PDB file of C-alpha atoms in Angstrom:
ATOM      1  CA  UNK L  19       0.000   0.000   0.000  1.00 54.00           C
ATOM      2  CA  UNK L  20       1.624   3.214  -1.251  1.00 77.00           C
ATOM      3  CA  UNK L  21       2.309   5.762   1.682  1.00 91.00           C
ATOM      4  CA  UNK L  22      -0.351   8.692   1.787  1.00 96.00           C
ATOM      5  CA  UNK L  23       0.783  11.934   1.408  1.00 97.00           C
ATOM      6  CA  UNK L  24       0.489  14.426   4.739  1.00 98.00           C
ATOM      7  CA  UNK L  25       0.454  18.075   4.795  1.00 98.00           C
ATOM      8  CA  UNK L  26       1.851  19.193   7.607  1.00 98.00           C
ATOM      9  CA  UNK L  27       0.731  23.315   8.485  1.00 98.00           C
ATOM     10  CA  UNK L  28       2.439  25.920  10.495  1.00 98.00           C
ATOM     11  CA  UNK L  29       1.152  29.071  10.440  1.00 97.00           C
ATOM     12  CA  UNK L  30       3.163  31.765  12.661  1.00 96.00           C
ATOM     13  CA  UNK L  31       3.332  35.290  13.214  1.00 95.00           C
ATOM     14  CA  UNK L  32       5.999  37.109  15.019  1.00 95.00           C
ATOM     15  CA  UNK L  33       7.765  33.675  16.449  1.00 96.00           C
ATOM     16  CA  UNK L  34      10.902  34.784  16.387  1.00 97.00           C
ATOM     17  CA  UNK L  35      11.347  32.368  19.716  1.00 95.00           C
ATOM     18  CA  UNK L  36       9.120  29.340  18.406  1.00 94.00           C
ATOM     19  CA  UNK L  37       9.544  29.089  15.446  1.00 97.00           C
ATOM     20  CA  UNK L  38      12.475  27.234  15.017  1.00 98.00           C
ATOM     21  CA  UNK L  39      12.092  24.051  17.177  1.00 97.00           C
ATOM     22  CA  UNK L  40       8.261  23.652  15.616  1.00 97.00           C
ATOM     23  CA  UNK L  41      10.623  23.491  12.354  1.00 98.00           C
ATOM     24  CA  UNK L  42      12.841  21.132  13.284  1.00 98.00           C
ATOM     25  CA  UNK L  43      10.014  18.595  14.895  1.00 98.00           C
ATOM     26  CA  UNK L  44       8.556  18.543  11.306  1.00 98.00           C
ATOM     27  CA  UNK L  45      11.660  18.439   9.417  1.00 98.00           C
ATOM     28  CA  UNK L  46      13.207  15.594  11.376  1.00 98.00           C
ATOM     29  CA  UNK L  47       9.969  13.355  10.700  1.00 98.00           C
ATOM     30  CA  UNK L  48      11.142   9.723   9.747  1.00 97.00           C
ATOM     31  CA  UNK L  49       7.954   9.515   7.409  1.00 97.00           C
ATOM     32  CA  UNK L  50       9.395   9.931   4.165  1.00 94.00           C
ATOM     33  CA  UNK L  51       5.922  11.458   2.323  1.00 96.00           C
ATOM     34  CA  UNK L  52       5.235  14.894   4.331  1.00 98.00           C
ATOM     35  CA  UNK L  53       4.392  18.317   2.175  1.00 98.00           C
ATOM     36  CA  UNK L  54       5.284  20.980   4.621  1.00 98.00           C
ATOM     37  CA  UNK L  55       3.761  24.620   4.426  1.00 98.00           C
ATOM     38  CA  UNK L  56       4.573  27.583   6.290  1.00 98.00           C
ATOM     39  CA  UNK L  57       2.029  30.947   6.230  1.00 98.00           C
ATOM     40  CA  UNK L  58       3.739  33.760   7.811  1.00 98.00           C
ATOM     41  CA  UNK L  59       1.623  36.903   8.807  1.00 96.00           C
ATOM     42  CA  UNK L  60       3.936  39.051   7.737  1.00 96.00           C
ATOM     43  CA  UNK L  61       6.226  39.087  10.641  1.00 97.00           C
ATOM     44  CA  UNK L  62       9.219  41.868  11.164  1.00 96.00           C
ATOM     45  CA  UNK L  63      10.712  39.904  14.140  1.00 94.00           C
ATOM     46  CA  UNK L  64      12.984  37.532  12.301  1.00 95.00           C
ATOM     47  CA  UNK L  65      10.561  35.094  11.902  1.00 97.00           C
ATOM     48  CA  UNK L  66      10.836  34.876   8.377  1.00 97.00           C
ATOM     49  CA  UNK L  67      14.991  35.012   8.832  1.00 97.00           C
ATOM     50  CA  UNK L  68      14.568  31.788  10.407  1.00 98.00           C
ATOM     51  CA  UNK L  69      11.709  30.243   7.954  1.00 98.00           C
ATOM     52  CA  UNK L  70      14.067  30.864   5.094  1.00 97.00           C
ATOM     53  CA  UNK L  71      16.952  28.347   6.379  1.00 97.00           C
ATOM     54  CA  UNK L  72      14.846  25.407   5.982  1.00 98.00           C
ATOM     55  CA  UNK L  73      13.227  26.586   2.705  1.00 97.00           C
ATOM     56  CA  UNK L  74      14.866  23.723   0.793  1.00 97.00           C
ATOM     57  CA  UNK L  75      12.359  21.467   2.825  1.00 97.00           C
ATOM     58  CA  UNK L  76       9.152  23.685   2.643  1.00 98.00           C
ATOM     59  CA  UNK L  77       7.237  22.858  -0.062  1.00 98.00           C
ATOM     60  CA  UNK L  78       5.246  26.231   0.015  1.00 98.00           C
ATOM     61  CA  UNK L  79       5.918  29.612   2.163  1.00 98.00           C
ATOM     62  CA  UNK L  80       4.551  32.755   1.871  1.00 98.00           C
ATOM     63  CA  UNK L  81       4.578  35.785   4.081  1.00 97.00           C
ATOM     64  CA  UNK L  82       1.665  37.945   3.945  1.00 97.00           C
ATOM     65  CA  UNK L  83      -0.524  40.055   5.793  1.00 95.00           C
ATOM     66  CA  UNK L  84      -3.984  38.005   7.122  1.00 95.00           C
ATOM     67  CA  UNK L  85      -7.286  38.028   8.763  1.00 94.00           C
ATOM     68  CA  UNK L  86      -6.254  35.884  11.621  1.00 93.00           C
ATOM     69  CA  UNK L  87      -5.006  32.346  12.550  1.00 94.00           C
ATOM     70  CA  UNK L  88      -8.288  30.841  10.604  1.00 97.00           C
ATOM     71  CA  UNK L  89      -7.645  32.796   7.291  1.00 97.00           C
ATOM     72  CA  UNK L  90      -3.829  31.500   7.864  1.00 98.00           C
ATOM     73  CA  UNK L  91      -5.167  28.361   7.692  1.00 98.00           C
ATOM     74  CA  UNK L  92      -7.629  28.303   5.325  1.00 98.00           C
ATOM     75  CA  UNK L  93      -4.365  29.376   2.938  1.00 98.00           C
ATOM     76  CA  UNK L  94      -2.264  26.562   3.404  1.00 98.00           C
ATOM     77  CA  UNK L  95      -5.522  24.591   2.936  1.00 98.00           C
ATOM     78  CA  UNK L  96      -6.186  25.950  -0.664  1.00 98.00           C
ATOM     79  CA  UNK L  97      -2.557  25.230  -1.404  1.00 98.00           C
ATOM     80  CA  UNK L  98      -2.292  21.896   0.216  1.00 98.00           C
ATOM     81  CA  UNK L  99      -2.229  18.686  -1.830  1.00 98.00           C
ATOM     82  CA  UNK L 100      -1.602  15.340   0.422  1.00 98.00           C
ATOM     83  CA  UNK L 101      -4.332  13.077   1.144  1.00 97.00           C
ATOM     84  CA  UNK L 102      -4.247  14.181   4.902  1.00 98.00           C
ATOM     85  CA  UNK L 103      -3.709  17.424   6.474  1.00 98.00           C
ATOM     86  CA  UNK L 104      -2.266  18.442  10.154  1.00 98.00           C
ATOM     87  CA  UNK L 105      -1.998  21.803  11.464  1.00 98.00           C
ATOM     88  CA  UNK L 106       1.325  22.016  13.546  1.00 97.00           C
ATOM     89  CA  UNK L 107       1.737  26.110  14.592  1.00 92.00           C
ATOM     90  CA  UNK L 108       4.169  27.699  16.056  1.00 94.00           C
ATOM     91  CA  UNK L 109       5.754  26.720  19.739  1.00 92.00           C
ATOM     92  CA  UNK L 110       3.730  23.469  18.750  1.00 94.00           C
ATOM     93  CA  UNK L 111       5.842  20.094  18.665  1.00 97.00           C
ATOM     94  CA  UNK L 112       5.613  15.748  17.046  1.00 98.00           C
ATOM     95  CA  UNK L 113       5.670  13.995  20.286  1.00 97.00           C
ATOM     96  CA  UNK L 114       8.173  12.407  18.971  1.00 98.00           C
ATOM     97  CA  UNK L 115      10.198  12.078  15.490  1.00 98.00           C
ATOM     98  CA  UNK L 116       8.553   9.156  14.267  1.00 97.00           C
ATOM     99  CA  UNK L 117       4.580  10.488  15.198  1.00 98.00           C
ATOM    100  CA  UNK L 118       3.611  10.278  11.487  1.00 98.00           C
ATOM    101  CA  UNK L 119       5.857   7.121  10.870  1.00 97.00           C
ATOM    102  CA  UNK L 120       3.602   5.154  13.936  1.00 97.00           C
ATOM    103  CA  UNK L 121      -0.208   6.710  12.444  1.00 97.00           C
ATOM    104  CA  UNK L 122       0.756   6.207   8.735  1.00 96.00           C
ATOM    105  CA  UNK L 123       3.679   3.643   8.082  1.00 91.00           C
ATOM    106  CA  UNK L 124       3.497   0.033   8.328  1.00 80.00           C
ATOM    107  CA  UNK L 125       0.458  -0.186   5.545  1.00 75.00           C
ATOM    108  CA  UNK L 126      -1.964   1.206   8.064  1.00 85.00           C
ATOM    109  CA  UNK L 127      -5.318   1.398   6.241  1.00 91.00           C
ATOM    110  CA  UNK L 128      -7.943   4.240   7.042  1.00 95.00           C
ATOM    111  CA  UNK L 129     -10.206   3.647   4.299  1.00 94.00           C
ATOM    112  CA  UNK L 130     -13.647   4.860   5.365  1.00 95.00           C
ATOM    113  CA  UNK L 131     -11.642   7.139   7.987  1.00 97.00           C
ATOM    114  CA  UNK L 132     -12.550  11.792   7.571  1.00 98.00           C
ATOM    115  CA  UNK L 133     -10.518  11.898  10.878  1.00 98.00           C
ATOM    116  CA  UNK L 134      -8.063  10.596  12.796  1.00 98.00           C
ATOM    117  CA  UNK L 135      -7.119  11.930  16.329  1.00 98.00           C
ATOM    118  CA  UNK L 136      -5.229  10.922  19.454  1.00 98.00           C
ATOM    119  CA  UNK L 137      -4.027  12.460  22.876  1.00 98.00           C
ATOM    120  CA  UNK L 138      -1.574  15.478  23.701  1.00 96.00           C
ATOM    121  CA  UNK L 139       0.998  16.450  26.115  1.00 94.00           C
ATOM    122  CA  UNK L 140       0.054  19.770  27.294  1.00 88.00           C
ATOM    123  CA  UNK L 141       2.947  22.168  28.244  1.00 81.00           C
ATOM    124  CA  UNK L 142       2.098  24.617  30.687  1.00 71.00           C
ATOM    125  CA  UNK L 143       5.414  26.600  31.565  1.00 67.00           C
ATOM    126  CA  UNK L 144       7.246  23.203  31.615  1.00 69.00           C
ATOM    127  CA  UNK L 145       4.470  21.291  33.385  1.00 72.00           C
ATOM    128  CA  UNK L 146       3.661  18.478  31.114  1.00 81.00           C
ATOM    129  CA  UNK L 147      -0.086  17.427  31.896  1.00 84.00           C
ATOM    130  CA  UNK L 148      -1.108  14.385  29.360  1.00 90.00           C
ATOM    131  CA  UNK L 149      -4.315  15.316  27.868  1.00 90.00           C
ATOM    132  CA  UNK L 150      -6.647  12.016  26.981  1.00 94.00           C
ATOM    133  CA  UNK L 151      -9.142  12.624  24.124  1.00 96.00           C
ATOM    134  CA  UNK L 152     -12.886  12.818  25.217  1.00 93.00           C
ATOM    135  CA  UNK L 153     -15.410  10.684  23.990  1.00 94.00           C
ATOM    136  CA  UNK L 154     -16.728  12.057  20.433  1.00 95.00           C
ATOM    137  CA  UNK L 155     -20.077  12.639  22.208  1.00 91.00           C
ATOM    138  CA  UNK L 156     -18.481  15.971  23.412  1.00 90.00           C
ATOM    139  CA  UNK L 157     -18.388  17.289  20.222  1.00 93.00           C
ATOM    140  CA  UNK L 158     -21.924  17.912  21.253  1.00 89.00           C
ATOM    141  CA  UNK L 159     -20.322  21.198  23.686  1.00 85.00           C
ATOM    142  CA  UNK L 160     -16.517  21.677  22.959  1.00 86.00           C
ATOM    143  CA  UNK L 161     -13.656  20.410  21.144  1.00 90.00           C
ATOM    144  CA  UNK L 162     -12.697  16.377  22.497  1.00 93.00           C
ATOM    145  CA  UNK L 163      -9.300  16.142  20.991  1.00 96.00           C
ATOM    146  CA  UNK L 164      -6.618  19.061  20.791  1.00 95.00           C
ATOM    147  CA  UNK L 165      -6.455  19.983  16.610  1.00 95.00           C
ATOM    148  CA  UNK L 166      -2.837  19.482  16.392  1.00 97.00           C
ATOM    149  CA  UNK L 167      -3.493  16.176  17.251  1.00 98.00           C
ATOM    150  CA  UNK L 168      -5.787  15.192  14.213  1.00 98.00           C
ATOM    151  CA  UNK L 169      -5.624  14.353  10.657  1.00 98.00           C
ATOM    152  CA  UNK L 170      -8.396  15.368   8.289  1.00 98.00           C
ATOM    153  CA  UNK L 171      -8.982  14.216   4.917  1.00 98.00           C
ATOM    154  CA  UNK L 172      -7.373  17.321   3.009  1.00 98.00           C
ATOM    155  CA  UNK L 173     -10.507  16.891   0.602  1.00 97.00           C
ATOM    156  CA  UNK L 174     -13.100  17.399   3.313  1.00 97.00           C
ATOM    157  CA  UNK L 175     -11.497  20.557   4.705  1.00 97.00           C
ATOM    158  CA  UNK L 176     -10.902  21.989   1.028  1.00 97.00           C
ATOM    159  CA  UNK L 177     -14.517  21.382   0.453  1.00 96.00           C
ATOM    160  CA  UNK L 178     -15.194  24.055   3.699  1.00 91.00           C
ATOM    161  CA  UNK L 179     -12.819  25.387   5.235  1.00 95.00           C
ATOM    162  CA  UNK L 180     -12.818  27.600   8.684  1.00 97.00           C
ATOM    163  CA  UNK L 181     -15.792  30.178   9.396  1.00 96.00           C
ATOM    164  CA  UNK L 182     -13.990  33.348   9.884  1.00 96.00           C
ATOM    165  CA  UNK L 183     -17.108  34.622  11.577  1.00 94.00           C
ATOM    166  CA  UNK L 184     -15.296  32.627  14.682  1.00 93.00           C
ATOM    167  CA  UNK L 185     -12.533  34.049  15.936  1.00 91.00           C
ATOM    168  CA  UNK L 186     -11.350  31.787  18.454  1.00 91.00           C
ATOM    169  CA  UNK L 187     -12.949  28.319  18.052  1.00 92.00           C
ATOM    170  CA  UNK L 188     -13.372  27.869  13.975  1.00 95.00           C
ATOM    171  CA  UNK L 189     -11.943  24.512  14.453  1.00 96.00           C
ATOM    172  CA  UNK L 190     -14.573  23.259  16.751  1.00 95.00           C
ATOM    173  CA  UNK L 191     -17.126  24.666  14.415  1.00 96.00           C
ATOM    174  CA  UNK L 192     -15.349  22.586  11.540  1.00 97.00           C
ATOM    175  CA  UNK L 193     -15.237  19.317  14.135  1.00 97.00           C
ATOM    176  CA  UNK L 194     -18.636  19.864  15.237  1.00 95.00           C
ATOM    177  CA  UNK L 195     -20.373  19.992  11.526  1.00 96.00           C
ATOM    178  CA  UNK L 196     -18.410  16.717  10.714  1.00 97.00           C
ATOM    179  CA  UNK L 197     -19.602  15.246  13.766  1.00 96.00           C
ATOM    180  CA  UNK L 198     -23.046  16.096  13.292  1.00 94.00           C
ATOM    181  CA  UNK L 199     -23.484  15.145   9.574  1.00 96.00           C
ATOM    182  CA  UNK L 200     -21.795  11.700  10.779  1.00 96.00           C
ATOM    183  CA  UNK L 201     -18.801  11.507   9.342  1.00 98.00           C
ATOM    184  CA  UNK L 202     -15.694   9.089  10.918  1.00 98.00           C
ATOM    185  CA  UNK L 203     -13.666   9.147  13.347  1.00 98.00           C
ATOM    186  CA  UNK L 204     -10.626   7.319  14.362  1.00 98.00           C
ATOM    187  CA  UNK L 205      -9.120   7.377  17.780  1.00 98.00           C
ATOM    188  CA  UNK L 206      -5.786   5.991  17.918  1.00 97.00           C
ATOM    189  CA  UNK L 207      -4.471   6.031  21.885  1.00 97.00           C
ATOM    190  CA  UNK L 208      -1.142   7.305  21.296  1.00 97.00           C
ATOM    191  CA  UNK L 209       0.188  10.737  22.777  1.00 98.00           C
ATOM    192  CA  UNK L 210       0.367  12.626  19.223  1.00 98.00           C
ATOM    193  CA  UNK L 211       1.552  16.659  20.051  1.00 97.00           C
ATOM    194  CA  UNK L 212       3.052  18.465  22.487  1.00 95.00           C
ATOM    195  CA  UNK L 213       0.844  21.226  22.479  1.00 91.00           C
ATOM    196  CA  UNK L 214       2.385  24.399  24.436  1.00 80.00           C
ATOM    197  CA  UNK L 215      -0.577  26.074  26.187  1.00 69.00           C
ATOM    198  CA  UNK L 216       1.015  29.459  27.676  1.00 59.00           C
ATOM    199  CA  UNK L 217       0.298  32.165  25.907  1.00 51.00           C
ATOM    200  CA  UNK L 218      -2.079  30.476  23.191  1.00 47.00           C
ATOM    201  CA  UNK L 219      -4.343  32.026  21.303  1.00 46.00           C
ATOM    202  CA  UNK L 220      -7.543  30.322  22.441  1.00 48.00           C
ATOM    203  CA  UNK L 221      -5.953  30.060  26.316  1.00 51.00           C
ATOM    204  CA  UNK L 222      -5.536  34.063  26.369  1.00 52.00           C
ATOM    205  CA  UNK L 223      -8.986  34.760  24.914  1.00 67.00           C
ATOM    206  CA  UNK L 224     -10.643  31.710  26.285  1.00 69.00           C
ATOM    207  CA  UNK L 225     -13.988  33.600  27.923  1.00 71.00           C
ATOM    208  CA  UNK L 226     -14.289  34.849  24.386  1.00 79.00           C
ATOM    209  CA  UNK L 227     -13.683  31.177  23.051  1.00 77.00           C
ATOM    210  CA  UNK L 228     -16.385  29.777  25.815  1.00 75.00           C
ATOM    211  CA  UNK L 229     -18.901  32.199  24.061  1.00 79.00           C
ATOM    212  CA  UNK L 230     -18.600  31.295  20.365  1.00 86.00           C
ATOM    213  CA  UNK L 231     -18.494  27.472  21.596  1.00 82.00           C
ATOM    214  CA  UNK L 232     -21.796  27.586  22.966  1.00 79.00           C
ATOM    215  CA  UNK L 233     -23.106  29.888  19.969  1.00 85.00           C
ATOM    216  CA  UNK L 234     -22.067  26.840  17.863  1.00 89.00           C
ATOM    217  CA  UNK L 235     -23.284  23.781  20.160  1.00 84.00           C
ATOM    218  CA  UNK L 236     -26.831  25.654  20.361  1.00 73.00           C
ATOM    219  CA  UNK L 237     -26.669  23.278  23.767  1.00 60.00           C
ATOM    220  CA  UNK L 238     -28.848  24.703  26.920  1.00 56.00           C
ATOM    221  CA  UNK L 239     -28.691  21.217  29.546  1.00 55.00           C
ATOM    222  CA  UNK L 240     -26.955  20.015  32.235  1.00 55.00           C
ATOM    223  CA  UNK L 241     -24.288  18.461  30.283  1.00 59.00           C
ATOM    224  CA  UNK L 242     -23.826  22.621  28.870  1.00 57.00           C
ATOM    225  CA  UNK L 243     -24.082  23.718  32.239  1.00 60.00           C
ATOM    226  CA  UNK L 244     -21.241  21.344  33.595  1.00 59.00           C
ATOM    227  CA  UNK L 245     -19.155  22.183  30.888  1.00 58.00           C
ATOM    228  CA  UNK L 246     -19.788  25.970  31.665  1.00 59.00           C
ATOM    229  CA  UNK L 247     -18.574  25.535  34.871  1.00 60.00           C
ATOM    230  CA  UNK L 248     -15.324  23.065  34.135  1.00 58.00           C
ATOM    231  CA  UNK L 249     -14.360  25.674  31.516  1.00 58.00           C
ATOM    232  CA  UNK L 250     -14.682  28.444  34.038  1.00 56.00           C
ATOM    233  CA  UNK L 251     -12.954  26.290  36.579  1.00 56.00           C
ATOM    234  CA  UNK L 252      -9.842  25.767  34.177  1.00 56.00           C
ATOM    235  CA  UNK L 253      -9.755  29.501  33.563  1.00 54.00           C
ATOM    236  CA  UNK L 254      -9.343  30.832  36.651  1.00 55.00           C
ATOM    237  CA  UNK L 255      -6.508  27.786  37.525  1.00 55.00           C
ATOM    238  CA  UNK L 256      -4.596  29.235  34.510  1.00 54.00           C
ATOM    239  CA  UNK L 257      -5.383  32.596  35.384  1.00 55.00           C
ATOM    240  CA  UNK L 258      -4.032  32.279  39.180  1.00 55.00           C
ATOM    241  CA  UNK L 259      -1.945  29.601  39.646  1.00 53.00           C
ATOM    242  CA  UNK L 260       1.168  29.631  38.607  1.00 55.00           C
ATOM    243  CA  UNK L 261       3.275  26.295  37.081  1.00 53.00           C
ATOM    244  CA  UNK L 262       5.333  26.151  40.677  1.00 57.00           C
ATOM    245  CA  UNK L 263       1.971  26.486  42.939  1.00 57.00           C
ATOM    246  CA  UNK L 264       0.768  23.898  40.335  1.00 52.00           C
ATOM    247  CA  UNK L 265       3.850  21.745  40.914  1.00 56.00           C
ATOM    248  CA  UNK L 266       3.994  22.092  44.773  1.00 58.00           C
ATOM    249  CA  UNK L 267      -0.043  20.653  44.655  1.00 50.00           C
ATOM    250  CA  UNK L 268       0.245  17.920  42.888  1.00 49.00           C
ATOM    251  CA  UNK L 269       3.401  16.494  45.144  1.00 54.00           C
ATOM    252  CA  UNK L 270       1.043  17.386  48.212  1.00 55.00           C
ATOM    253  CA  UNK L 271      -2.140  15.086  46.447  1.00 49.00           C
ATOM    254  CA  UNK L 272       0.850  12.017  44.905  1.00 48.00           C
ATOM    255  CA  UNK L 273       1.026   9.031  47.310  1.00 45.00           C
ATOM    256  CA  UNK L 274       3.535   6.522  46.788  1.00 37.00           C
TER     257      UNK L 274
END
């Protein structure tokens, strides 16, 4: 079975100090069929500098002014031409070098498959907190998987790409139609993406990302409610605890 091509995305803007390492995690893939892309937002922070020493393994770059991460993404998807597509941004990382080698290699099949997901390892100042995916059913309220750690048929998200009209959570209104028009999904229990949560787009906007999340589930019951209130919960733990508080808590709560 002949390998399937994967797109690999990073869009960026001004990561002078991310940049580089999300680079190198793509380029040093043992998969041999990746088409990397790079859309730039027009950065003047030496973003671009540092873009342009790996050109010889970026299939397509450009560096342009944009409408937001969304419309970033929506680029690389017009451009994009493997039979799956990952977004990887900026500060973003592979869990590990082989990551595409262990979801595509070894003639794994996916026929029937629109999506395939898996877990993350979030990075919160250095904290690593392993992130399990939810069961699809909460696609019903919020986003069960993190997006950097999902593959989507390129020819589904050509065929619609992200609403602009949502700033912060155009993903989950892409993952949400696909789930509610009954298209696959395939969970494979592997740790996919390290997934660097400080200073993130959604994290630093994420009352404004509650709010366009429950404009798009159009849920009002219990299960809504609870989800309200865990969401509010996790903001105000990232908003006032910091990594070491975080740190010195969970040593209190681990028994040996």
């Amino acid at each position: 079975m002949n390998a399937p091509k994967v797109s690999v995305v990073t869009v960026c803007y001004h990561a002078v100090d991310t940049i580089e390492k999300t680079i190198l995690s793509v380029v040093h893939q043992t998969y041999q069929n990746i088409e990397y892309i790079v859309i730039d937002g027009g950065s003047k922070d030496g973003t671009v500098d540092i873009v342009s020493k790996y050109r010889d393994r970026i299939a397509y770059f450009v560096s342009e002014r944009d409408k937001g991460i969304y419309d970033a993404m929506n680029k690389a998807i017009q451009v994009a031409t493997g039979d799956w597509i990952n977004f990887m941004n900026a500060g973003d990382l592979f869990a590990t070098d082989h990551t595409i080698d262990d979801i595509f290699g070894q003639a794994a099949d996916y026929t029937g498959q629109d999506v395939i997901y898996g877990d993350t390892l979030y990075n919160y100042n250095g904290s690593p907190i392993t992130y399990k995916a939810k069961p699809l059913s909460t696609l019903d309220y919020r986003m069960a998987f993190c997006h950097q750690s999902s593959y989507v048929r390129t020819a589904l998200m050509k065929a619609s790409g992200f609403e602009l009209r949502y700033r912060f959570v155009a993903d989950y209104a892409f993952f949400h139609h696909l789930y509610s028009t009954g298209h696959s999904f395939h969970y494979i229990p592997m740790v996919m993406t390290i997934y660097s949560l400080e200073g993130g787009f959604s994290h630093s906007n994420i009352l404004k990302m509650m709010r366009e999340e429950h404009l798009i589930s159009q849920k009002r019951d219990l299960k809504w409610f609870g989800h309200l209130l865990y969401t509010y919960q996790s903001f105000l733990l990232h908003r006032f605890i910091t990594p070491g508080m975080l740190n010195k808590l969970r040593k209190l709560f681990t028994f040996s």
